[in-house]
Amino acid sequence: MKQTIASYKKLIIGFFILFVPLMTLAFFPMKYTLLAPGFTDDVSDFIVIENGEKETGSFHTTSVIQLQRISVYQYLLSKINHTVTATPYPDYYDNLDINDLDIMSYLMKDDSLQTSLINGILKTSEELTYESHLTVYLTYRHLSPNTLEIGDQIISVNGSDDILGEIYNLSCEDSAIFEVRRDNEIMEFTVSKNKVNETTCSIGIALYYYSEILETSVEYSLIDTNTGGPSGGLLQALYVYNELTEFDYSHGLKIGGTGTINIDGSVGYIGGIRQKIITAIHNHIDVFFVPHLTDLDNDNYIEALKTYNTFETDMILVGVSTFDEALLFLEEYGGGQE
C-alpha cells in the first residue's frame, strides 16, 4: 500500500513539474503586442454608393491580426516565425485601461469612413457639408474622475474655442471648464491638469479630430464590420471617388493598400506594415499603396520595400503621400483618361 501511494506521489510531482511550466507558457500574460498577417476586405462590402459607376476591378483595405497581453508561448513563436512581430507596450500603457484601446480603434474607424467619403465626394460636383470636432479618443488614469469620456466632442475650454491653446496654457494643478457634447447633450465638467510624475502634468486625454457628414447629394450606406482602426482611409477614398466618376480607375485590377486619410487629402502612417505587405501578396493584390512621407528608415514605404524585396511577386508597390498622388498613378496606369 505504501509503495502504491509513493508511486502516485511521484506521478503527481512529475505532473506538476511538467504542467506548471506548460500553463505558464500558454496563459501567463506579457506586456507585449503581437502582430500577424491578416486579411483584405473589399471596400464595396462595407461602403455602398447607390447608383455608383460600374468598376471592372476592386479596392481592398488590409488588416493585420493584433493581440494584446500575449502569452509566453506566443512571444516565443514570434521569435521563430518571421511573419509575426511582438513589441513591448510603450510606457504610457501603464496609465490607461488596455480595453479602451479597442474603443479608440473603432472610433478611429468611424472617423476614417466619414473622412474617406468626404475626400471622395469633394473631388466631384456633388453637394456636401461636413463638420470636424476635437474629440476625446482616449483617457488616462490621471484624468479627473467622473468628468470626460471617450467620444466626448469638445466644444470649448474656459469659454474659448481655442481648445488646444487653453489646455496648453494651463499650469500644473490648475483647472478648466470643459464644455462637451455627449449623446447630443451639452455638458460641462471641471477638469484639472494633474501630476503624472515629478516632471510631467497632464489633463489625461488624447484628442483627435472626428469628422462627420451633415448633408450630401450622394446616397450611401455603411455596413458594420469587425475591423477597427483608421488605416483603410486611403483605399476607401479611392473607392468612393471611383464610384462617382465615369473613368474607371481600377482598370480591372485588384487594388490594395494602407494609410490613413486626413480631411486635406494627406496620407498618414500606419502600423504593422510588414504584416500588411505579406497579407497583400498572399491575397494576390496587383497594386499596393503605402504611405511614403520621408526617406528615413522608419518610413512606411522604406520598411515595406524591405519586406517586399524578400518575395518573388508581380505586385506593384507604390509609395504616396496624398490621395491625389494615388489617383494620378491609377490614371496614368491606364494611359490617361480618354
PDB file of C-alpha atoms in Angstrom, residues 3-302:
ATOM      1  CA  GLN A   3       4.564   1.586  -2.293  1.00  0.00           C
ATOM      2  CA  THR A   4       1.377   2.368  -4.272  1.00  0.00           C
ATOM      3  CA  ILE A   5       0.964   5.772  -2.547  1.00  0.00           C
ATOM      4  CA  ALA A   6       4.635   6.541  -3.120  1.00  0.00           C
ATOM      5  CA  SER A   7       4.332   5.733  -6.834  1.00  0.00           C
ATOM      6  CA  TYR A   8       1.301   8.044  -7.173  1.00  0.00           C
ATOM      7  CA  LYS A   9       3.165  10.752  -5.296  1.00  0.00           C
ATOM      8  CA  LYS A  10       5.986  10.571  -7.798  1.00  0.00           C
ATOM      9  CA  LEU A  11       3.466  10.708 -10.642  1.00  0.00           C
ATOM     10  CA  ILE A  12       1.737  13.769  -9.151  1.00  0.00           C
ATOM     11  CA  ILE A  13       5.054  15.582  -8.603  1.00  0.00           C
ATOM     12  CA  GLY A  14       6.133  14.753 -12.152  1.00  0.00           C
ATOM     13  CA  PHE A  15       2.814  16.015 -13.485  1.00  0.00           C
ATOM     14  CA  PHE A  16       3.185  19.371 -11.743  1.00  0.00           C
ATOM     15  CA  ILE A  17       6.802  19.705 -12.864  1.00  0.00           C
ATOM     16  CA  LEU A  18       5.594  19.472 -16.464  1.00  0.00           C
ATOM     17  CA  PHE A  19       2.170  21.099 -16.055  1.00  0.00           C
ATOM     18  CA  VAL A  20       3.151  24.360 -14.366  1.00  0.00           C
ATOM     19  CA  PRO A  21       5.725  25.423 -16.994  1.00  0.00           C
ATOM     20  CA  LEU A  22       3.331  24.491 -19.802  1.00  0.00           C
ATOM     21  CA  MET A  23       0.498  26.501 -18.245  1.00  0.00           C
ATOM     22  CA  THR A  24       2.854  29.433 -17.783  1.00  0.00           C
ATOM     23  CA  LEU A  25       3.780  29.288 -21.466  1.00  0.00           C
ATOM     24  CA  ALA A  26       0.142  29.096 -22.508  1.00  0.00           C
ATOM     25  CA  PHE A  27      -1.559  31.578 -20.187  1.00  0.00           C
ATOM     26  CA  PHE A  28       0.880  33.885 -18.373  1.00  0.00           C
ATOM     27  CA  PRO A  29       0.248  37.346 -19.897  1.00  0.00           C
ATOM     28  CA  MET A  30       3.120  39.524 -21.029  1.00  0.00           C
ATOM     29  CA  LYS A  31       3.030  43.259 -21.695  1.00  0.00           C
ATOM     30  CA  TYR A  32       3.566  42.737 -25.404  1.00  0.00           C
ATOM     31  CA  THR A  33       1.504  43.263 -28.542  1.00  0.00           C
ATOM     32  CA  LEU A  34       1.653  40.607 -31.264  1.00  0.00           C
ATOM     33  CA  LEU A  35       1.075  41.397 -34.940  1.00  0.00           C
ATOM     34  CA  ALA A  36       0.480  38.690 -37.551  1.00  0.00           C
ATOM     35  CA  PRO A  37      -0.604  38.743 -41.211  1.00  0.00           C
ATOM     36  CA  GLY A  38      -4.353  39.176 -41.514  1.00  0.00           C
ATOM     37  CA  PHE A  39      -6.813  39.668 -44.357  1.00  0.00           C
ATOM     38  CA  THR A  40      -8.069  42.057 -47.026  1.00  0.00           C
ATOM     39  CA  ASP A  41     -11.593  43.490 -47.251  1.00  0.00           C
ATOM     40  CA  ASP A  42     -13.305  44.581 -50.464  1.00  0.00           C
ATOM     41  CA  VAL A  43     -14.417  48.159 -49.745  1.00  0.00           C
ATOM     42  CA  SER A  44     -17.651  47.599 -51.680  1.00  0.00           C
ATOM     43  CA  ASP A  45     -18.666  45.114 -48.966  1.00  0.00           C
ATOM     44  CA  PHE A  46     -18.928  47.849 -46.317  1.00  0.00           C
ATOM     45  CA  ILE A  47     -19.338  51.131 -48.235  1.00  0.00           C
ATOM     46  CA  VAL A  48     -22.237  51.062 -50.679  1.00  0.00           C
ATOM     47  CA  ILE A  49     -22.647  54.003 -53.076  1.00  0.00           C
ATOM     48  CA  GLU A  50     -26.153  53.974 -54.533  1.00  0.00           C
ATOM     49  CA  ASN A  51     -26.203  54.262 -58.336  1.00  0.00           C
ATOM     50  CA  GLY A  52     -22.402  54.180 -58.430  1.00  0.00           C
ATOM     51  CA  GLU A  53     -20.435  53.619 -61.618  1.00  0.00           C
ATOM     52  CA  LYS A  54     -19.523  50.039 -62.550  1.00  0.00           C
ATOM     53  CA  GLU A  55     -15.861  49.259 -61.962  1.00  0.00           C
ATOM     54  CA  THR A  56     -14.012  46.336 -63.545  1.00  0.00           C
ATOM     55  CA  GLY A  57     -11.607  45.919 -60.630  1.00  0.00           C
ATOM     56  CA  SER A  58     -11.822  46.255 -56.869  1.00  0.00           C
ATOM     57  CA  PHE A  59     -10.375  48.220 -53.949  1.00  0.00           C
ATOM     58  CA  HIS A  60      -9.248  46.439 -50.775  1.00  0.00           C
ATOM     59  CA  THR A  61      -8.243  47.559 -47.295  1.00  0.00           C
ATOM     60  CA  THR A  62      -5.621  45.480 -45.473  1.00  0.00           C
ATOM     61  CA  SER A  63      -5.799  44.384 -41.841  1.00  0.00           C
ATOM     62  CA  VAL A  64      -3.474  42.523 -39.507  1.00  0.00           C
ATOM     63  CA  ILE A  65      -4.245  40.284 -36.551  1.00  0.00           C
ATOM     64  CA  GLN A  66      -3.350  42.085 -33.322  1.00  0.00           C
ATOM     65  CA  LEU A  67      -3.250  40.501 -29.867  1.00  0.00           C
ATOM     66  CA  GLN A  68      -2.681  42.339 -26.574  1.00  0.00           C
ATOM     67  CA  ARG A  69      -1.058  40.839 -23.451  1.00  0.00           C
ATOM     68  CA  ILE A  70       0.198  37.785 -25.296  1.00  0.00           C
ATOM     69  CA  SER A  71       1.320  34.566 -23.613  1.00  0.00           C
ATOM     70  CA  VAL A  72       4.931  33.450 -23.240  1.00  0.00           C
ATOM     71  CA  TYR A  73       4.236  30.786 -25.882  1.00  0.00           C
ATOM     72  CA  GLN A  74       3.025  33.441 -28.358  1.00  0.00           C
ATOM     73  CA  TYR A  75       6.060  35.580 -27.594  1.00  0.00           C
ATOM     74  CA  LEU A  76       8.402  32.655 -28.295  1.00  0.00           C
ATOM     75  CA  LEU A  77       6.501  31.943 -31.505  1.00  0.00           C
ATOM     76  CA  SER A  78       7.271  35.482 -32.691  1.00  0.00           C
ATOM     77  CA  LYS A  79      10.982  34.735 -32.339  1.00  0.00           C
ATOM     78  CA  ILE A  80      10.891  31.782 -34.737  1.00  0.00           C
ATOM     79  CA  ASN A  81       8.180  32.900 -37.169  1.00  0.00           C
ATOM     80  CA  HIS A  82       9.413  35.720 -39.424  1.00  0.00           C
ATOM     81  CA  THR A  83       5.863  36.798 -40.296  1.00  0.00           C
ATOM     82  CA  VAL A  84       4.974  37.594 -36.667  1.00  0.00           C
ATOM     83  CA  THR A  85       6.214  40.530 -34.587  1.00  0.00           C
ATOM     84  CA  ALA A  86       5.977  41.066 -30.817  1.00  0.00           C
ATOM     85  CA  THR A  87       6.635  44.549 -29.425  1.00  0.00           C
ATOM     86  CA  PRO A  88       6.674  45.677 -25.771  1.00  0.00           C
ATOM     87  CA  TYR A  89       3.975  48.006 -24.503  1.00  0.00           C
ATOM     88  CA  PRO A  90       5.031  51.659 -24.538  1.00  0.00           C
ATOM     89  CA  ASP A  91       5.383  53.224 -21.085  1.00  0.00           C
ATOM     90  CA  TYR A  92       2.165  55.232 -21.353  1.00  0.00           C
ATOM     91  CA  TYR A  93       0.119  51.992 -21.470  1.00  0.00           C
ATOM     92  CA  ASP A  94       0.627  51.791 -17.695  1.00  0.00           C
ATOM     93  CA  ASN A  95      -1.618  54.852 -17.336  1.00  0.00           C
ATOM     94  CA  LEU A  96      -4.658  53.587 -19.236  1.00  0.00           C
ATOM     95  CA  ASP A  97      -7.166  50.762 -19.437  1.00  0.00           C
ATOM     96  CA  ILE A  98      -5.964  48.437 -22.209  1.00  0.00           C
ATOM     97  CA  ASN A  99      -9.594  47.708 -23.165  1.00  0.00           C
ATOM     98  CA  ASP A 100     -10.004  51.387 -24.080  1.00  0.00           C
ATOM     99  CA  LEU A 101      -7.630  50.845 -26.998  1.00  0.00           C
ATOM    100  CA  ASP A 102     -10.320  48.760 -28.702  1.00  0.00           C
ATOM    101  CA  ILE A 103     -12.901  51.519 -28.167  1.00  0.00           C
ATOM    102  CA  MET A 104     -10.480  54.072 -29.618  1.00  0.00           C
ATOM    103  CA  SER A 105      -9.813  51.790 -32.591  1.00  0.00           C
ATOM    104  CA  TYR A 106     -13.486  51.670 -33.583  1.00  0.00           C
ATOM    105  CA  LEU A 107     -13.864  55.422 -33.062  1.00  0.00           C
ATOM    106  CA  MET A 108     -10.928  55.944 -35.420  1.00  0.00           C
ATOM    107  CA  LYS A 109     -12.547  53.583 -37.902  1.00  0.00           C
ATOM    108  CA  ASP A 110     -15.806  55.572 -37.859  1.00  0.00           C
ATOM    109  CA  ASP A 111     -13.895  58.806 -38.478  1.00  0.00           C
ATOM    110  CA  SER A 112     -11.924  57.104 -41.250  1.00  0.00           C
ATOM    111  CA  LEU A 113     -15.118  56.082 -43.052  1.00  0.00           C
ATOM    112  CA  GLN A 114     -16.555  59.595 -42.873  1.00  0.00           C
ATOM    113  CA  THR A 115     -13.270  61.244 -43.894  1.00  0.00           C
ATOM    114  CA  SER A 116     -12.920  58.832 -46.832  1.00  0.00           C
ATOM    115  CA  LEU A 117     -16.393  59.718 -48.049  1.00  0.00           C
ATOM    116  CA  ILE A 118     -15.648  63.430 -47.630  1.00  0.00           C
ATOM    117  CA  ASN A 119     -12.422  63.174 -49.671  1.00  0.00           C
ATOM    118  CA  GLY A 120     -14.056  61.176 -52.443  1.00  0.00           C
ATOM    119  CA  ILE A 121     -17.122  63.394 -52.696  1.00  0.00           C
ATOM    120  CA  LEU A 122     -15.196  66.694 -52.519  1.00  0.00           C
ATOM    121  CA  LYS A 123     -13.394  65.882 -55.779  1.00  0.00           C
ATOM    122  CA  THR A 124     -16.726  65.690 -57.611  1.00  0.00           C
ATOM    123  CA  SER A 125     -19.516  68.188 -58.252  1.00  0.00           C
ATOM    124  CA  GLU A 126     -21.766  66.520 -55.668  1.00  0.00           C
ATOM    125  CA  GLU A 127     -23.086  68.605 -52.782  1.00  0.00           C
ATOM    126  CA  LEU A 128     -21.502  68.093 -49.380  1.00  0.00           C
ATOM    127  CA  THR A 129     -21.428  69.757 -45.965  1.00  0.00           C
ATOM    128  CA  TYR A 130     -19.494  68.338 -43.015  1.00  0.00           C
ATOM    129  CA  GLU A 131     -18.080  69.220 -39.603  1.00  0.00           C
ATOM    130  CA  SER A 132     -14.918  68.271 -37.724  1.00  0.00           C
ATOM    131  CA  HIS A 133     -14.685  68.331 -33.923  1.00  0.00           C
ATOM    132  CA  LEU A 134     -11.860  67.756 -31.471  1.00  0.00           C
ATOM    133  CA  THR A 135     -12.937  64.572 -29.746  1.00  0.00           C
ATOM    134  CA  VAL A 136     -11.701  62.529 -26.780  1.00  0.00           C
ATOM    135  CA  TYR A 137     -10.230  59.330 -28.208  1.00  0.00           C
ATOM    136  CA  LEU A 138      -8.516  58.015 -25.077  1.00  0.00           C
ATOM    137  CA  THR A 139      -8.471  58.740 -21.340  1.00  0.00           C
ATOM    138  CA  TYR A 140      -5.673  58.121 -18.829  1.00  0.00           C
ATOM    139  CA  ARG A 141      -5.714  57.247 -15.146  1.00  0.00           C
ATOM    140  CA  HIS A 142      -4.691  60.774 -14.080  1.00  0.00           C
ATOM    141  CA  LEU A 143      -7.832  62.325 -15.647  1.00  0.00           C
ATOM    142  CA  SER A 144     -10.073  63.952 -13.025  1.00  0.00           C
ATOM    143  CA  PRO A 145     -12.669  61.276 -12.104  1.00  0.00           C
ATOM    144  CA  ASN A 146     -16.276  61.422 -13.306  1.00  0.00           C
ATOM    145  CA  THR A 147     -15.525  64.005 -15.986  1.00  0.00           C
ATOM    146  CA  LEU A 148     -14.574  63.431 -19.620  1.00  0.00           C
ATOM    147  CA  GLU A 149     -15.232  60.172 -21.505  1.00  0.00           C
ATOM    148  CA  ILE A 150     -14.101  58.649 -24.789  1.00  0.00           C
ATOM    149  CA  GLY A 151     -16.299  60.029 -27.576  1.00  0.00           C
ATOM    150  CA  ASP A 152     -16.939  63.430 -25.962  1.00  0.00           C
ATOM    151  CA  GLN A 153     -16.825  66.271 -28.513  1.00  0.00           C
ATOM    152  CA  ILE A 154     -15.042  69.271 -27.022  1.00  0.00           C
ATOM    153  CA  ILE A 155     -16.954  72.497 -27.750  1.00  0.00           C
ATOM    154  CA  SER A 156     -14.889  74.934 -25.662  1.00  0.00           C
ATOM    155  CA  VAL A 157     -12.423  75.205 -22.783  1.00  0.00           C
ATOM    156  CA  ASN A 158     -12.974  78.114 -20.379  1.00  0.00           C
ATOM    157  CA  GLY A 159     -15.414  79.522 -22.916  1.00  0.00           C
ATOM    158  CA  SER A 160     -12.807  79.663 -25.696  1.00  0.00           C
ATOM    159  CA  ASP A 161     -12.888  77.690 -28.935  1.00  0.00           C
ATOM    160  CA  ASP A 162      -9.066  77.723 -28.935  1.00  0.00           C
ATOM    161  CA  ILE A 163      -9.245  74.358 -27.200  1.00  0.00           C
ATOM    162  CA  LEU A 164      -5.648  73.214 -27.621  1.00  0.00           C
ATOM    163  CA  GLY A 165      -4.284  76.634 -26.691  1.00  0.00           C
ATOM    164  CA  GLU A 166      -6.319  76.781 -23.473  1.00  0.00           C
ATOM    165  CA  ILE A 167      -5.179  73.299 -22.450  1.00  0.00           C
ATOM    166  CA  TYR A 168      -1.541  74.080 -23.260  1.00  0.00           C
ATOM    167  CA  ASN A 169      -1.589  77.286 -21.196  1.00  0.00           C
ATOM    168  CA  LEU A 170      -2.890  75.578 -18.050  1.00  0.00           C
ATOM    169  CA  SER A 171      -0.359  75.357 -15.231  1.00  0.00           C
ATOM    170  CA  CYS A 172       0.118  72.171 -13.256  1.00  0.00           C
ATOM    171  CA  GLU A 173      -2.827  71.513 -10.892  1.00  0.00           C
ATOM    172  CA  ASP A 174      -4.896  74.320 -12.469  1.00  0.00           C
ATOM    173  CA  SER A 175      -8.490  73.556 -13.503  1.00  0.00           C
ATOM    174  CA  ALA A 176     -10.525  74.408 -16.586  1.00  0.00           C
ATOM    175  CA  ILE A 177     -14.185  74.258 -17.569  1.00  0.00           C
ATOM    176  CA  PHE A 178     -14.735  71.842 -20.474  1.00  0.00           C
ATOM    177  CA  GLU A 179     -17.963  72.210 -22.446  1.00  0.00           C
ATOM    178  CA  VAL A 180     -18.679  68.971 -24.315  1.00  0.00           C
ATOM    179  CA  ARG A 181     -21.352  67.299 -26.408  1.00  0.00           C
ATOM    180  CA  ARG A 182     -22.157  63.755 -25.289  1.00  0.00           C
ATOM    181  CA  ASP A 183     -25.025  61.795 -26.872  1.00  0.00           C
ATOM    182  CA  ASN A 184     -26.455  65.057 -28.255  1.00  0.00           C
ATOM    183  CA  GLU A 185     -26.479  66.605 -24.780  1.00  0.00           C
ATOM    184  CA  ILE A 186     -24.354  69.637 -23.851  1.00  0.00           C
ATOM    185  CA  MET A 187     -22.478  69.133 -20.558  1.00  0.00           C
ATOM    186  CA  GLU A 188     -19.828  70.978 -18.515  1.00  0.00           C
ATOM    187  CA  PHE A 189     -17.038  69.489 -16.391  1.00  0.00           C
ATOM    188  CA  THR A 190     -14.288  70.978 -14.259  1.00  0.00           C
ATOM    189  CA  VAL A 191     -11.082  69.177 -15.196  1.00  0.00           C
ATOM    190  CA  SER A 192      -7.648  69.570 -13.567  1.00  0.00           C
ATOM    191  CA  LYS A 193      -4.204  69.357 -15.090  1.00  0.00           C
ATOM    192  CA  ASN A 194      -2.861  66.685 -12.754  1.00  0.00           C
ATOM    193  CA  LYS A 195       0.616  65.399 -11.989  1.00  0.00           C
ATOM    194  CA  VAL A 196       1.624  62.304 -13.934  1.00  0.00           C
ATOM    195  CA  ASN A 197       5.080  62.135 -12.359  1.00  0.00           C
ATOM    196  CA  GLU A 198       7.648  64.505 -10.869  1.00  0.00           C
ATOM    197  CA  THR A 199       8.277  66.253 -14.195  1.00  0.00           C
ATOM    198  CA  THR A 200       5.003  65.981 -16.110  1.00  0.00           C
ATOM    199  CA  CYS A 201       1.456  67.292 -15.693  1.00  0.00           C
ATOM    200  CA  SER A 202      -1.440  66.444 -18.000  1.00  0.00           C
ATOM    201  CA  ILE A 203      -5.213  66.713 -18.372  1.00  0.00           C
ATOM    202  CA  GLY A 204      -5.248  62.961 -19.110  1.00  0.00           C
ATOM    203  CA  ILE A 205      -6.884  62.776 -22.532  1.00  0.00           C
ATOM    204  CA  ALA A 206      -5.869  62.115 -26.133  1.00  0.00           C
ATOM    205  CA  LEU A 207      -7.633  64.477 -28.573  1.00  0.00           C
ATOM    206  CA  TYR A 208      -8.052  63.990 -32.319  1.00  0.00           C
ATOM    207  CA  TYR A 209     -10.423  65.416 -34.890  1.00  0.00           C
ATOM    208  CA  TYR A 210     -13.569  63.445 -35.677  1.00  0.00           C
ATOM    209  CA  SER A 211     -15.338  64.373 -38.922  1.00  0.00           C
ATOM    210  CA  GLU A 212     -18.901  63.641 -39.967  1.00  0.00           C
ATOM    211  CA  ILE A 213     -21.056  64.354 -42.985  1.00  0.00           C
ATOM    212  CA  LEU A 214     -24.045  66.599 -42.273  1.00  0.00           C
ATOM    213  CA  GLU A 215     -25.617  66.556 -45.720  1.00  0.00           C
ATOM    214  CA  THR A 216     -24.726  65.300 -49.192  1.00  0.00           C
ATOM    215  CA  SER A 217     -26.398  64.602 -52.520  1.00  0.00           C
ATOM    216  CA  VAL A 218     -24.600  61.229 -52.634  1.00  0.00           C
ATOM    217  CA  GLU A 219     -26.700  58.337 -51.397  1.00  0.00           C
ATOM    218  CA  TYR A 220     -24.588  55.857 -49.483  1.00  0.00           C
ATOM    219  CA  SER A 221     -24.804  53.292 -46.709  1.00  0.00           C
ATOM    220  CA  LEU A 222     -22.228  51.848 -44.333  1.00  0.00           C
ATOM    221  CA  ILE A 223     -22.193  48.220 -43.236  1.00  0.00           C
ATOM    222  CA  ASP A 224     -20.666  47.276 -39.864  1.00  0.00           C
ATOM    223  CA  THR A 225     -17.585  45.052 -39.831  1.00  0.00           C
ATOM    224  CA  ASN A 226     -15.385  43.697 -37.052  1.00  0.00           C
ATOM    225  CA  THR A 227     -12.324  45.529 -38.372  1.00  0.00           C
ATOM    226  CA  GLY A 228     -11.140  48.557 -36.383  1.00  0.00           C
ATOM    227  CA  GLY A 229      -8.635  51.330 -36.911  1.00  0.00           C
ATOM    228  CA  PRO A 230      -8.154  54.127 -39.456  1.00  0.00           C
ATOM    229  CA  SER A 231      -5.639  52.520 -41.816  1.00  0.00           C
ATOM    230  CA  GLY A 232      -8.151  51.818 -44.593  1.00  0.00           C
ATOM    231  CA  GLY A 233      -8.763  55.521 -45.206  1.00  0.00           C
ATOM    232  CA  LEU A 234      -6.821  55.941 -48.447  1.00  0.00           C
ATOM    233  CA  LEU A 235      -8.289  52.889 -50.164  1.00  0.00           C
ATOM    234  CA  GLN A 236     -11.801  53.782 -49.019  1.00  0.00           C
ATOM    235  CA  ALA A 237     -11.425  57.281 -50.504  1.00  0.00           C
ATOM    236  CA  LEU A 238     -10.171  55.830 -53.818  1.00  0.00           C
ATOM    237  CA  TYR A 239     -13.161  53.501 -53.981  1.00  0.00           C
ATOM    238  CA  VAL A 240     -15.665  56.289 -53.212  1.00  0.00           C
ATOM    239  CA  TYR A 241     -14.256  58.588 -55.868  1.00  0.00           C
ATOM    240  CA  ASN A 242     -14.116  55.773 -58.430  1.00  0.00           C
ATOM    241  CA  GLU A 243     -17.793  55.067 -57.785  1.00  0.00           C
ATOM    242  CA  LEU A 244     -18.663  58.707 -58.520  1.00  0.00           C
ATOM    243  CA  THR A 245     -16.715  59.188 -61.772  1.00  0.00           C
ATOM    244  CA  GLU A 246     -17.165  57.721 -65.235  1.00  0.00           C
ATOM    245  CA  PHE A 247     -13.484  56.925 -65.664  1.00  0.00           C
ATOM    246  CA  ASP A 248     -12.660  53.537 -64.137  1.00  0.00           C
ATOM    247  CA  TYR A 249      -9.512  53.975 -62.052  1.00  0.00           C
ATOM    248  CA  SER A 250      -9.495  50.279 -61.143  1.00  0.00           C
ATOM    249  CA  HIS A 251      -8.570  49.045 -64.662  1.00  0.00           C
ATOM    250  CA  GLY A 252      -9.739  45.543 -63.764  1.00  0.00           C
ATOM    251  CA  LEU A 253      -7.039  45.329 -61.075  1.00  0.00           C
ATOM    252  CA  LYS A 254      -7.209  44.109 -57.504  1.00  0.00           C
ATOM    253  CA  ILE A 255      -6.032  47.287 -55.803  1.00  0.00           C
ATOM    254  CA  GLY A 256      -4.970  47.237 -52.163  1.00  0.00           C
ATOM    255  CA  GLY A 257      -3.080  49.380 -49.748  1.00  0.00           C
ATOM    256  CA  THR A 258      -2.907  51.009 -46.373  1.00  0.00           C
ATOM    257  CA  GLY A 259      -2.716  54.523 -44.999  1.00  0.00           C
ATOM    258  CA  THR A 260      -4.879  56.915 -43.038  1.00  0.00           C
ATOM    259  CA  ILE A 261      -6.593  59.805 -44.806  1.00  0.00           C
ATOM    260  CA  ASN A 262      -6.961  63.357 -43.498  1.00  0.00           C
ATOM    261  CA  ILE A 263      -9.531  65.971 -44.464  1.00  0.00           C
ATOM    262  CA  ASP A 264      -6.943  67.750 -46.630  1.00  0.00           C
ATOM    263  CA  GLY A 265      -6.247  64.541 -48.575  1.00  0.00           C
ATOM    264  CA  SER A 266      -2.870  63.881 -46.977  1.00  0.00           C
ATOM    265  CA  VAL A 267      -1.965  60.287 -46.176  1.00  0.00           C
ATOM    266  CA  GLY A 268      -0.764  59.225 -42.724  1.00  0.00           C
ATOM    267  CA  TYR A 269       1.391  56.459 -41.290  1.00  0.00           C
ATOM    268  CA  ILE A 270       0.069  53.104 -40.084  1.00  0.00           C
ATOM    269  CA  GLY A 271       1.402  50.209 -38.004  1.00  0.00           C
ATOM    270  CA  GLY A 272       2.114  46.601 -38.935  1.00  0.00           C
ATOM    271  CA  ILE A 273       3.441  47.415 -42.408  1.00  0.00           C
ATOM    272  CA  ARG A 274       5.497  44.205 -42.630  1.00  0.00           C
ATOM    273  CA  GLN A 275       2.489  42.020 -41.940  1.00  0.00           C
ATOM    274  CA  LYS A 276       0.345  44.027 -44.352  1.00  0.00           C
ATOM    275  CA  ILE A 277       2.765  43.507 -47.233  1.00  0.00           C
ATOM    276  CA  ILE A 278       2.736  39.756 -46.563  1.00  0.00           C
ATOM    277  CA  THR A 279      -1.071  39.797 -46.369  1.00  0.00           C
ATOM    278  CA  ALA A 280      -1.352  41.653 -49.674  1.00  0.00           C
ATOM    279  CA  ILE A 281       0.977  39.269 -51.503  1.00  0.00           C
ATOM    280  CA  HIS A 282      -0.821  36.210 -50.143  1.00  0.00           C
ATOM    281  CA  ASN A 283      -4.143  37.708 -51.307  1.00  0.00           C
ATOM    282  CA  HIS A 284      -2.869  38.346 -54.857  1.00  0.00           C
ATOM    283  CA  ILE A 285      -3.136  42.141 -54.786  1.00  0.00           C
ATOM    284  CA  ASP A 286      -1.999  43.728 -58.085  1.00  0.00           C
ATOM    285  CA  VAL A 287      -1.193  47.273 -56.875  1.00  0.00           C
ATOM    286  CA  PHE A 288      -0.482  48.150 -53.235  1.00  0.00           C
ATOM    287  CA  PHE A 289      -0.344  51.739 -51.934  1.00  0.00           C
ATOM    288  CA  VAL A 290       1.789  52.622 -48.901  1.00  0.00           C
ATOM    289  CA  PRO A 291       2.421  55.970 -47.141  1.00  0.00           C
ATOM    290  CA  HIS A 292       5.761  57.470 -48.250  1.00  0.00           C
ATOM    291  CA  LEU A 293       6.370  60.687 -46.335  1.00  0.00           C
ATOM    292  CA  THR A 294      10.148  60.732 -45.787  1.00  0.00           C
ATOM    293  CA  ASP A 295      13.300  58.901 -46.819  1.00  0.00           C
ATOM    294  CA  LEU A 296      14.052  57.802 -43.249  1.00  0.00           C
ATOM    295  CA  ASP A 297      14.456  54.130 -42.383  1.00  0.00           C
ATOM    296  CA  ASN A 298      11.234  54.087 -40.346  1.00  0.00           C
ATOM    297  CA  ASP A 299       9.102  55.461 -43.195  1.00  0.00           C
ATOM    298  CA  ASN A 300       6.264  53.054 -44.063  1.00  0.00           C
ATOM    299  CA  TYR A 301       7.348  52.757 -47.705  1.00  0.00           C
ATOM    300  CA  ILE A 302      11.018  52.195 -46.851  1.00  0.00           C
TER     301      ILE A 302
END
